[in-house]
GROMACS .gro file of C-alpha atoms in nm:
model
  109
    1MET     CA    1   1.336   4.751   1.726
    2SER     CA    2   1.653   4.688   1.535
    3ILE     CA    3   2.005   4.707   1.621
    4GLU     CA    4   2.293   4.627   1.423
    5ARG     CA    5   2.663   4.622   1.509
    6PRO     CA    6   2.883   4.483   1.183
    7ASP     CA    7   3.149   4.555   1.371
    8LYS     CA    8   3.080   4.294   1.645
    9GLY     CA    9   2.899   4.080   1.406
   10TRP     CA   10   2.568   4.069   1.592
   11ASN     CA   11   2.222   4.137   1.476
   12VAL     CA   12   1.935   4.126   1.724
   13ARG     CA   13   1.657   4.116   1.490
   14ARG     CA   14   1.644   3.735   1.523
   15LYS     CA   15   1.503   3.586   1.779
   16PRO     CA   16   1.749   3.453   2.049
   17ILE     CA   17   1.777   3.047   2.070
   18HIS     CA   18   1.685   2.922   2.390
   19PRO     CA   19   1.918   2.647   2.525
   20GLY     CA   20   1.596   2.450   2.603
   21GLU     CA   21   1.513   2.467   2.228
   22MET     CA   22   1.859   2.327   2.129
   23LEU     CA   23   1.841   2.045   2.426
   24ARG     CA   24   1.502   1.941   2.276
   25GLU     CA   25   1.589   1.968   1.891
   26GLU     CA   26   1.961   1.884   1.863
   27PHE     CA   27   2.017   1.626   2.161
   28MET     CA   28   1.684   1.481   2.271
   29ARG     CA   29   1.465   1.443   1.981
   30PRO     CA   30   1.727   1.253   1.781
   31LEU     CA   31   1.775   1.009   2.060
   32GLY     CA   32   1.377   0.985   2.103
   33LEU     CA   33   1.457   1.106   2.480
   34SER     CA   34   1.138   1.253   2.641
   35ALA     CA   35   1.178   1.499   2.935
   36SER     CA   36   1.094   1.266   3.196
   37GLY     CA   37   1.346   1.027   3.074
   38LEU     CA   38   1.621   1.270   3.042
   39ALA     CA   39   1.533   1.360   3.432
   40THR     CA   40   1.574   1.004   3.531
   41LYS     CA   41   1.932   0.981   3.339
   42LEU     CA   42   2.054   1.301   3.485
   43ARG     CA   43   1.896   1.242   3.828
   44VAL     CA   44   1.709   1.554   3.844
   45PRO     CA   45   1.319   1.629   3.907
   46ALA     CA   46   1.119   1.600   3.586
   47ALA     CA   47   1.021   1.941   3.628
   48ARG     CA   48   1.365   2.070   3.578
   49ILE     CA   49   1.375   1.935   3.226
   50SER     CA   50   1.043   1.989   3.111
   51GLU     CA   51   1.067   2.351   3.233
   52LEU     CA   52   1.384   2.400   3.052
   53VAL     CA   53   1.288   2.217   2.726
   54ASN     CA   54   0.964   2.436   2.728
   55GLU     CA   55   1.149   2.753   2.749
   56ARG     CA   56   1.051   2.855   3.074
   57ARG     CA   57   1.354   2.786   3.254
   58GLY     CA   58   1.730   2.837   3.199
   59ILE     CA   59   2.026   2.621   3.271
   60SER     CA   60   2.197   2.623   3.599
   61PRO     CA   61   2.533   2.542   3.649
   62ASP     CA   62   2.456   2.199   3.807
   63THR     CA   63   2.248   2.123   3.504
   64ALA     CA   64   2.521   2.206   3.265
   65LEU     CA   65   2.737   1.944   3.447
   66ARG     CA   66   2.504   1.704   3.419
   67LEU     CA   67   2.429   1.747   3.064
   68GLU     CA   68   2.802   1.752   3.027
   69ARG     CA   69   2.861   1.407   3.158
   70TYR     CA   70   2.550   1.255   3.015
   71PHE     CA   71   2.589   1.368   2.637
   72GLY     CA   72   2.975   1.405   2.633
   73THR     CA   73   2.979   1.832   2.559
   74SER     CA   74   3.073   2.080   2.789
   75ALA     CA   75   2.932   2.254   3.090
   76GLU     CA   76   3.085   2.555   2.937
   77PHE     CA   77   2.868   2.515   2.566
   78TRP     CA   78   2.554   2.487   2.807
   79LEU     CA   79   2.616   2.808   3.015
   80ASN     CA   80   2.766   2.983   2.695
   81LEU     CA   81   2.413   2.908   2.507
   82GLN     CA   82   2.245   3.046   2.833
   83ASN     CA   83   2.467   3.375   2.860
   84THR     CA   84   2.415   3.467   2.519
   85TYR     CA   85   2.034   3.373   2.518
   86ASN     CA   86   2.001   3.615   2.812
   87LEU     CA   87   2.230   3.876   2.658
   88LEU     CA   88   2.063   3.894   2.331
   89THR     CA   89   1.691   3.885   2.542
   90ALA     CA   90   1.818   4.190   2.749
   91ARG     CA   91   1.975   4.358   2.457
   92GLN     CA   92   1.625   4.354   2.272
   93ALA     CA   93   1.427   4.448   2.594
   94LYS     CA   94   1.662   4.727   2.687
   95ALA     CA   95   1.895   4.861   2.416
   96THR     CA   96   1.635   5.167   2.309
   97LYS     CA   97   1.619   5.261   2.698
   98ILE     CA   98   1.999   5.229   2.772
   99ALA     CA   99   2.081   5.398   2.424
  100SER     CA  100   1.887   5.739   2.534
  101GLU     CA  101   2.033   5.729   2.908
  102VAL     CA  102   2.386   5.627   2.856
  103ARG     CA  103   2.611   5.795   2.656
  104PRO     CA  104   2.944   5.677   2.536
  105ARG     CA  105   3.217   5.788   2.686
  106GLY     CA  106   3.410   5.948   2.405
  107ASN     CA  107   3.083   6.146   2.360
  108ALA     CA  108   3.011   6.274   2.720
  109ALA     CA  109   2.945   6.597   2.774
   0.00000   0.00000   0.00000
């Protein structure tokens, strides 16, 4: 499936980046942090961080606030990553079905 909207600047042919991948590769790996080590620093269950960095869980507002405090980023940064991932994933999974079911307002009969 390929959907392009050059006027909007998005292309869903690429694999969406999970926020856990960003956390793992750009924040934890350079610091040599393990999932359990980060969990200890954030005061959350190790399973939460492990599931997140293994891309089996999304970032909650609570986790975003803790990441904000620890890394000096913003909670919005983390939640925007999650929302973008959710939207791109949904777009890839449902775009064809929705396009066949919903007509744009200007073309409605």
